[in-house]
Amino acid sequence: MDHVFPEGFLLGAATAAYQIEGAPDEDGKGTSIWDTFAHTPGKIRNGETGDVACDHYHRWRKDIALMRELGLRTYRFSVSWPRIFPEDVGRVNQAGIDFYSRLVDGLLEAGIIPALTLFHWDLPQALQDRGGWASRETIDAFVRYADLLSRALADRVPIWITHNEPSVVATDGHAVGEHAPGLTDPALAVQVAHNLLVSHGLAVAEIRSNGAQKVGLTINVWPQAPATESPEDVAAAERQYAAEAGWFLDPLYGKGYPSEIMATYERKGWAPVIADGDMEAIAARTDFLGLNYYSRSVVRDAPDEEPWHASGVDEEGEYTDIGWFVYPAGIYDLLTRVHADYAPPELYITENGAAFTDVMTSDGQIHDERRTAYLQGHFAAAARAIAEGVPLRGYYVWSLMDNFEWAEGYSKRFGLIHVDFDTQIRTIKDSGRYVQSVIREGKI
Ligand code: IFM
């Protein structure tokens, strides 16, 4: 393999609070919507919850030691908002801030650059009770939370991510109902997406003024390829892309919402209420864009399919355990397209990885060849984009360790580190050793 990452490239791994921490009511933490949702019968596979997860809240020192062993240059984690504000915007829980402050110090001592996500889906239940992301009160609450936390940590955390995957929060949580808070109202979902973007934009200035070196946002994007070269299929793929990616990226880069998508929302009565100044707020200057890439879709024109008149087509080839097609070239397609369309000053792959069933062999190891091959293919395609001038500065593998995969519970393992959820024993997988060697030697 002659692909390499450039000198100084930040290769690391990512997690999120609810997926790993456990300790749902320790040290003054309030209830999040994911605590509520996971405890609602029928919502999570096998009735599992994040109550213990990887018990990272108690084992974080050991987890940092494992990151150090892997040689990670950077670690992306998220903060549990209800550890900081257990109720709504009123009382601050200093013990919550102290937990993350210790974590950050531990990372820095280990030579690992912290990257902090403010919102990876675990909204305080008290805010949901007042309307959640559909309410502008939550925008204000988020800005207050961003300000408070960045005042406490921006002197030591250089990379700040406001939101993780706002489209998933909006769609899965508010239209499909498979994620917390479990609502099924498409118009509400469109408003939620708008409010998330406004809250991002308003928080950027606060975080920066508190000393953060870099502030950005993470979007999940699946490139959409047409099933054939027919103009109808090509247009369908572009519509799907505009609805999923353009709806978020265009306004972030000052282009407003895509008109074709807005026209559809207006026709359906789903268009968001936009207050004066919102579009300017959303377009706040950011230092980088985070992209989560897992797969791509192939779509064909389908006039009967609402609302985008497009429908997915299965591809021949390998799929991961969660049903996502393995398509390494898609990360190159995505990076080059986003660079060409919006030219963010810097890009990060803030998540990429694969769920596969792992088997511990008699040597006590996990020889996860498919995950290793997945990563190798995606690293190589990303390196190709860098070689062609895309300013990709870092790459976070999802995930550092096996964890709570939302509605799928513990059934899908994405980790570089295997977690035995009965004993909490961690075992570095072959894929983890592979990432270690890429960081050490630079070669992919
Ligand atoms: O586990 C999730 C993560 O929380 C957000 N991005 C996708 C991952 C895999 O589904």
XYZ file of C-alpha atoms and ligand atoms in Angstrom:
454
model
C 0.000 0.000 0.000
C 1.532 3.265 -0.990
C -1.113 5.493 0.580
C -0.025 7.628 3.525
C -1.572 10.246 5.752
C 0.385 13.499 5.857
C 2.635 14.526 8.751
C 0.530 15.936 11.622
C -2.655 14.208 10.460
C -4.950 13.615 13.432
C -6.052 10.000 13.474
C -8.132 8.951 16.438
C -11.430 7.475 17.533
C -14.843 8.707 18.653
C -17.563 7.884 21.171
C -20.676 9.552 22.584
C -21.753 9.999 26.193
C -24.974 7.982 26.303
C -23.396 5.173 24.312
C -20.525 4.551 26.743
C -20.823 6.293 30.103
C -23.490 4.517 32.142
C -23.975 6.093 35.610
C -27.332 7.598 34.613
C -28.044 9.280 37.923
C -24.677 9.632 39.556
C -23.151 12.846 40.945
C -26.265 14.892 40.309
C -26.906 13.957 36.674
C -30.442 14.629 35.459
C -32.533 12.418 33.203
C -31.996 12.634 29.445
C -34.501 11.809 26.732
C -32.444 8.701 25.974
C -32.780 7.516 29.586
C -36.523 7.896 29.217
C -36.740 6.388 25.740
C -34.542 3.370 26.477
C -36.678 2.576 29.518
C -39.853 2.686 27.454
C -40.860 -0.909 26.648
C -40.480 -1.886 23.004
C -38.186 0.931 21.929
C -34.781 -0.774 22.095
C -33.831 -4.213 20.817
C -33.893 -6.745 23.674
C -35.078 -4.026 26.072
C -31.493 -2.869 26.588
C -30.551 0.529 28.008
C -27.469 2.704 28.437
C -27.645 2.384 32.231
C -24.252 0.674 32.375
C -23.047 0.634 28.751
C -19.216 0.565 28.908
C -19.222 1.927 32.455
C -16.868 4.560 31.128
C -17.957 7.011 33.821
C -16.033 4.848 36.280
C -13.421 3.361 33.952
C -12.313 6.430 32.015
C -8.744 6.299 33.323
C -8.329 2.771 32.007
C -9.954 3.781 28.733
C -7.474 6.611 28.322
C -4.669 4.109 29.000
C -6.011 1.999 26.128
C -6.164 5.039 23.845
C -2.577 5.774 24.780
C -1.583 2.203 24.023
C -3.178 2.581 20.579
C -1.259 5.820 20.132
C -4.413 7.797 19.275
C -3.548 11.377 18.366
C -7.033 12.607 19.185
C -10.234 11.450 20.877
C -13.722 12.722 20.114
C -16.209 12.395 22.976
C -19.514 14.050 23.800
C -20.751 15.682 26.957
C -23.946 14.528 28.590
C -25.924 17.777 28.771
C -28.010 16.670 31.801
C -24.806 16.068 33.793
C -24.205 19.828 33.426
C -27.803 21.096 33.607
C -29.769 18.338 35.359
C -33.113 20.087 35.012
C -33.475 22.826 32.409
C -31.440 26.000 32.225
C -31.470 26.773 35.904
C -29.107 24.912 38.164
C -25.552 24.075 37.093
C -24.166 20.775 38.385
C -20.489 21.439 39.082
C -19.799 17.715 39.568
C -20.702 17.166 35.903
C -18.268 19.819 34.720
C -15.596 18.349 37.008
C -15.993 14.902 35.434
C -15.262 16.215 31.949
C -12.508 18.458 33.257
C -10.731 15.414 34.732
C -11.279 13.493 31.493
C -9.758 16.324 29.445
C -6.757 16.597 31.773
C -6.255 12.840 31.550
C -6.299 12.980 27.752
C -3.824 15.843 27.643
C -1.492 14.033 30.046
C -1.617 11.066 27.664
C -0.756 13.338 24.732
C -4.207 12.938 23.159
C -5.984 15.985 21.696
C -9.563 16.237 22.987
C -12.387 17.007 20.536
C -15.654 17.734 22.312
C -19.183 17.348 20.932
C -21.749 19.339 22.868
C -24.868 17.542 21.684
C -24.852 13.903 20.710
C -28.577 13.391 21.265
C -29.057 13.142 25.064
C -31.215 16.222 25.641
C -32.250 16.889 29.261
C -35.739 15.434 29.701
C -36.772 18.670 31.439
C -36.200 20.547 28.181
C -38.147 17.943 26.223
C -41.008 18.422 28.652
C -41.071 22.080 27.615
C -41.166 21.258 23.889
C -37.641 19.997 23.197
C -35.983 21.051 19.956
C -39.320 22.149 18.514
C -39.231 25.038 20.994
C -36.989 28.077 20.686
C -36.409 27.881 24.437
C -34.159 24.928 23.720
C -32.093 27.083 21.351
C -31.464 29.513 24.216
C -30.731 26.660 26.597
C -28.176 25.198 24.184
C -26.383 28.521 23.793
C -26.210 28.884 27.574
C -24.864 25.322 27.889
C -22.282 25.939 25.125
C -21.146 29.140 26.802
C -20.872 27.603 30.251
C -18.978 24.528 29.112
C -16.608 26.384 26.835
C -15.787 28.817 29.636
C -14.806 25.798 31.717
C -12.945 23.757 29.085
C -11.969 25.771 26.006
C -8.568 26.565 27.520
C -7.766 22.852 27.204
C -10.078 21.535 24.469
C -9.034 22.865 21.049
C -11.719 21.242 18.860
C -15.433 21.934 19.496
C -18.345 20.341 17.673
C -21.740 21.840 18.382
C -24.032 19.080 17.069
C -23.690 15.520 15.888
C -25.851 14.574 12.897
C -28.751 17.044 13.229
C -30.615 15.216 10.451
C -30.763 12.050 12.548
C -32.025 13.986 15.564
C -34.714 15.565 13.404
C -35.747 12.580 11.298
C -35.206 9.514 13.477
C -36.312 11.296 16.630
C -39.223 13.362 15.342
C -40.511 11.875 12.057
C -39.691 8.160 12.180
C -39.808 7.869 15.961
C -37.119 5.197 16.268
C -34.928 7.474 18.366
C -35.705 9.629 21.384
C -37.998 11.427 21.888
C -39.897 8.991 19.643
C -42.188 11.445 17.824
C -43.700 10.876 14.384
C -44.533 14.297 13.001
C -42.700 15.247 9.765
C -43.516 18.953 10.030
C -42.153 19.026 13.560
C -39.012 17.257 12.338
C -38.371 20.004 9.773
C -38.766 22.653 12.488
C -36.444 20.720 14.774
C -33.788 20.588 12.035
C -34.059 24.355 11.623
C -33.865 25.018 15.353
C -30.821 22.770 15.696
C -29.047 24.735 12.969
C -29.944 28.071 14.576
C -28.674 26.859 17.944
C -25.429 25.768 16.294
C -24.908 29.151 14.674
C -25.648 31.119 17.837
C -23.345 28.910 19.910
C -20.349 29.290 17.580
C -19.582 32.872 18.632
C -19.893 32.035 22.346
C -17.553 29.068 22.101
C -15.009 31.008 20.092
C -15.094 33.989 22.424
C -14.329 31.614 25.288
C -11.042 30.640 23.651
C -11.741 27.558 21.531
C -9.256 27.173 18.690
C -11.704 25.525 16.296
C -15.476 25.342 16.205
C -17.552 23.342 13.745
C -20.446 20.961 13.335
C -20.815 17.335 12.289
C -23.156 16.263 9.504
C -23.770 12.708 8.311
C -23.845 12.449 4.557
C -24.528 9.520 2.277
C -23.555 10.303 -1.304
C -26.427 9.444 -3.656
C -25.558 7.776 -6.935
C -28.072 7.412 -9.779
C -29.053 3.838 -10.632
C -28.588 4.624 -14.350
C -27.367 7.580 -16.361
C -30.949 8.462 -17.363
C -31.776 12.138 -16.671
C -34.664 11.002 -14.431
C -32.427 8.857 -12.198
C -29.717 11.512 -12.105
C -32.311 14.096 -11.021
C -33.701 11.709 -8.400
C -30.239 11.200 -6.905
C -29.689 14.947 -6.781
C -33.089 15.506 -5.124
C -32.325 12.932 -2.460
C -28.904 14.486 -1.858
C -30.382 17.977 -1.648
C -33.012 16.801 0.861
C -30.549 14.955 3.085
C -27.277 16.876 2.744
C -28.031 20.152 0.975
C -30.787 20.986 3.452
C -28.094 21.252 6.139
C -24.991 22.239 4.212
C -26.423 24.956 1.955
C -27.635 27.200 4.810
C -24.471 26.562 6.841
C -22.492 28.018 3.952
C -24.791 30.977 3.370
C -26.783 29.586 0.428
C -30.131 29.344 2.199
C -32.309 26.242 2.054
C -32.419 24.418 -1.314
C -35.420 25.901 -3.136
C -36.723 22.632 -4.609
C -36.800 21.004 -1.176
C -38.380 24.052 0.430
C -41.085 24.064 -2.272
C -41.951 20.466 -1.400
C -42.105 21.283 2.319
C -44.349 24.257 1.586
C -46.651 22.112 -0.517
C -46.938 19.605 2.294
C -47.353 22.250 4.993
C -44.049 21.211 6.591
C -41.978 24.364 5.961
C -40.228 25.640 9.089
C -41.001 28.912 10.806
C -37.917 31.057 10.220
C -37.417 34.048 12.507
C -35.619 37.243 11.467
C -31.896 36.695 11.617
C -32.056 32.896 11.650
C -30.436 32.356 8.262
C -27.590 34.745 9.127
C -27.133 32.929 12.443
C -26.965 29.524 10.755
C -24.327 30.796 8.345
C -21.951 31.767 11.170
C -18.350 31.274 10.113
C -16.966 27.942 11.276
C -13.402 26.681 11.331
C -14.129 23.217 10.012
C -16.834 20.842 8.933
C -17.104 17.363 10.422
C -18.425 14.624 8.133
C -19.655 11.234 9.239
C -19.411 8.753 6.400
C -20.538 5.144 6.505
C -21.977 4.284 3.096
C -23.707 5.556 -0.010
C -27.097 5.000 -1.612
C -28.003 4.215 -5.182
C -31.370 5.672 -6.154
C -33.731 5.639 -9.075
C -36.547 7.905 -10.081
C -39.788 6.759 -8.419
C -42.693 9.160 -9.072
C -44.908 7.431 -6.498
C -42.442 7.675 -3.623
C -43.170 10.622 -1.351
C -41.732 13.091 -0.762
C -38.612 12.952 -2.978
C -39.838 10.696 -5.791
C -36.740 8.590 -5.385
C -36.220 5.062 -4.225
C -33.163 3.077 -3.100
C -31.701 0.247 -5.165
C -29.720 -2.613 -3.603
C -26.123 -2.981 -4.666
C -24.224 -6.217 -5.201
C -21.388 -6.591 -2.727
C -20.548 -6.545 0.944
C -22.827 -5.169 3.664
C -21.997 -4.566 7.319
C -24.042 -6.052 10.161
C -26.209 -2.970 10.337
C -27.101 -3.367 6.664
C -24.915 -0.624 5.204
C -23.193 -1.242 1.876
C -19.398 -1.179 2.038
C -18.258 1.480 -0.409
C -14.834 3.012 0.373
C -14.760 5.212 -2.747
C -17.760 7.070 -1.319
C -15.586 8.814 1.249
C -13.491 10.205 -1.606
C -16.642 11.223 -3.514
C -18.027 12.938 -0.442
C -14.855 14.800 0.505
C -14.195 16.045 -3.009
C -17.819 17.103 -3.545
C -18.134 18.983 -0.251
C -14.776 20.645 -0.868
C -15.873 21.723 -4.347
C -19.359 22.873 -3.275
C -18.571 24.737 -0.049
C -14.771 24.884 0.467
C -14.812 24.609 4.278
C -11.421 25.806 5.591
C -10.806 22.368 7.106
C -12.561 19.023 7.018
C -12.577 16.163 9.494
C -14.046 12.733 9.122
C -15.667 12.763 12.549
C -16.986 9.193 12.200
C -16.329 6.222 9.979
C -16.421 2.571 10.899
C -18.210 -0.728 10.545
C -20.438 -3.005 12.606
C -19.438 -6.639 12.265
C -20.033 -9.642 14.479
C -16.846 -10.360 16.392
C -15.659 -13.746 17.523
C -13.133 -14.165 20.285
C -10.901 -17.047 19.208
C -9.155 -19.522 21.505
C -6.135 -17.200 21.680
C -8.398 -14.647 23.398
C -8.113 -12.269 20.429
C -10.543 -10.760 17.932
C -9.260 -11.148 14.395
C -11.714 -8.741 12.797
C -10.384 -8.882 9.263
C -13.471 -7.365 7.672
C -13.414 -4.282 9.902
C -9.676 -3.902 9.294
C -10.198 -4.144 5.528
C -13.085 -1.669 5.740
C -10.877 0.850 7.521
C -7.938 0.301 5.227
C -10.090 0.917 2.144
C -11.633 4.063 3.593
C -8.283 5.427 4.840
C -6.815 4.930 1.365
C -9.726 6.698 -0.337
C -9.470 9.607 2.134
C -5.715 9.838 1.547
C -6.428 10.070 -2.184
C -8.709 13.062 -1.550
C -5.977 14.707 0.549
C -3.439 14.126 -2.215
C -5.810 15.960 -4.565
C -5.932 19.004 -2.304
C -8.883 18.391 0.028
C -7.972 19.947 3.412
C -8.814 16.877 5.489
C -7.015 17.358 8.808
C -8.207 14.435 10.880
C -10.185 11.217 10.995
C -12.062 9.612 13.880
C -12.879 5.925 13.681
C -16.304 5.024 15.013
C -15.880 3.748 17.541
C -13.164 3.527 20.165
C -14.993 0.595 21.726
C -18.159 -1.462 21.308
C -21.073 0.401 22.829
C -24.815 1.043 22.994
C -25.956 1.390 19.387
C -29.189 3.314 20.095
C -32.317 1.410 19.001
C -30.114 -1.612 18.204
C -28.945 -1.896 21.810
C -25.689 -3.843 22.173
C -26.254 -6.004 19.093
C -24.023 -4.013 16.734
C -20.319 -3.811 17.483
C -18.354 -0.962 15.904
C -15.375 -0.860 18.286
C -11.627 -0.990 17.779
C -11.767 -2.409 21.290
C -14.041 -5.310 22.159
C -16.136 -4.877 25.303
C -17.504 -7.868 27.169
C -20.652 -6.259 28.559
C -20.930 -8.859 31.360
C -17.441 -8.381 32.752
C -16.470 -4.999 31.223
C -13.213 -6.598 30.077
C -11.739 -4.714 27.135
C -9.698 -6.427 24.409
C -7.994 -4.546 21.599
C -9.129 -6.033 18.289
C -6.864 -6.566 15.287
C -8.489 -3.478 13.752
C -7.274 -1.497 16.782
C -3.738 -2.831 16.210
C -4.060 -1.853 12.562
C -5.009 1.735 13.476
C -2.116 1.757 15.943
C 0.280 0.820 13.132
C -1.137 3.446 10.754
C -0.619 6.123 13.420
C 2.867 4.891 14.230
C 4.125 4.352 10.696
C 1.888 6.692 8.703
C 1.407 3.983 6.082
C -2.069 2.757 5.220
O -23.460 5.025 16.795
C -23.763 5.996 15.847
C -23.326 7.367 16.318
O -23.857 7.690 17.554
C -23.752 8.410 15.323
N -23.335 8.076 13.994
C -23.558 6.736 13.513
C -23.088 5.726 14.527
C -23.365 4.295 14.014
O -24.723 4.115 13.806
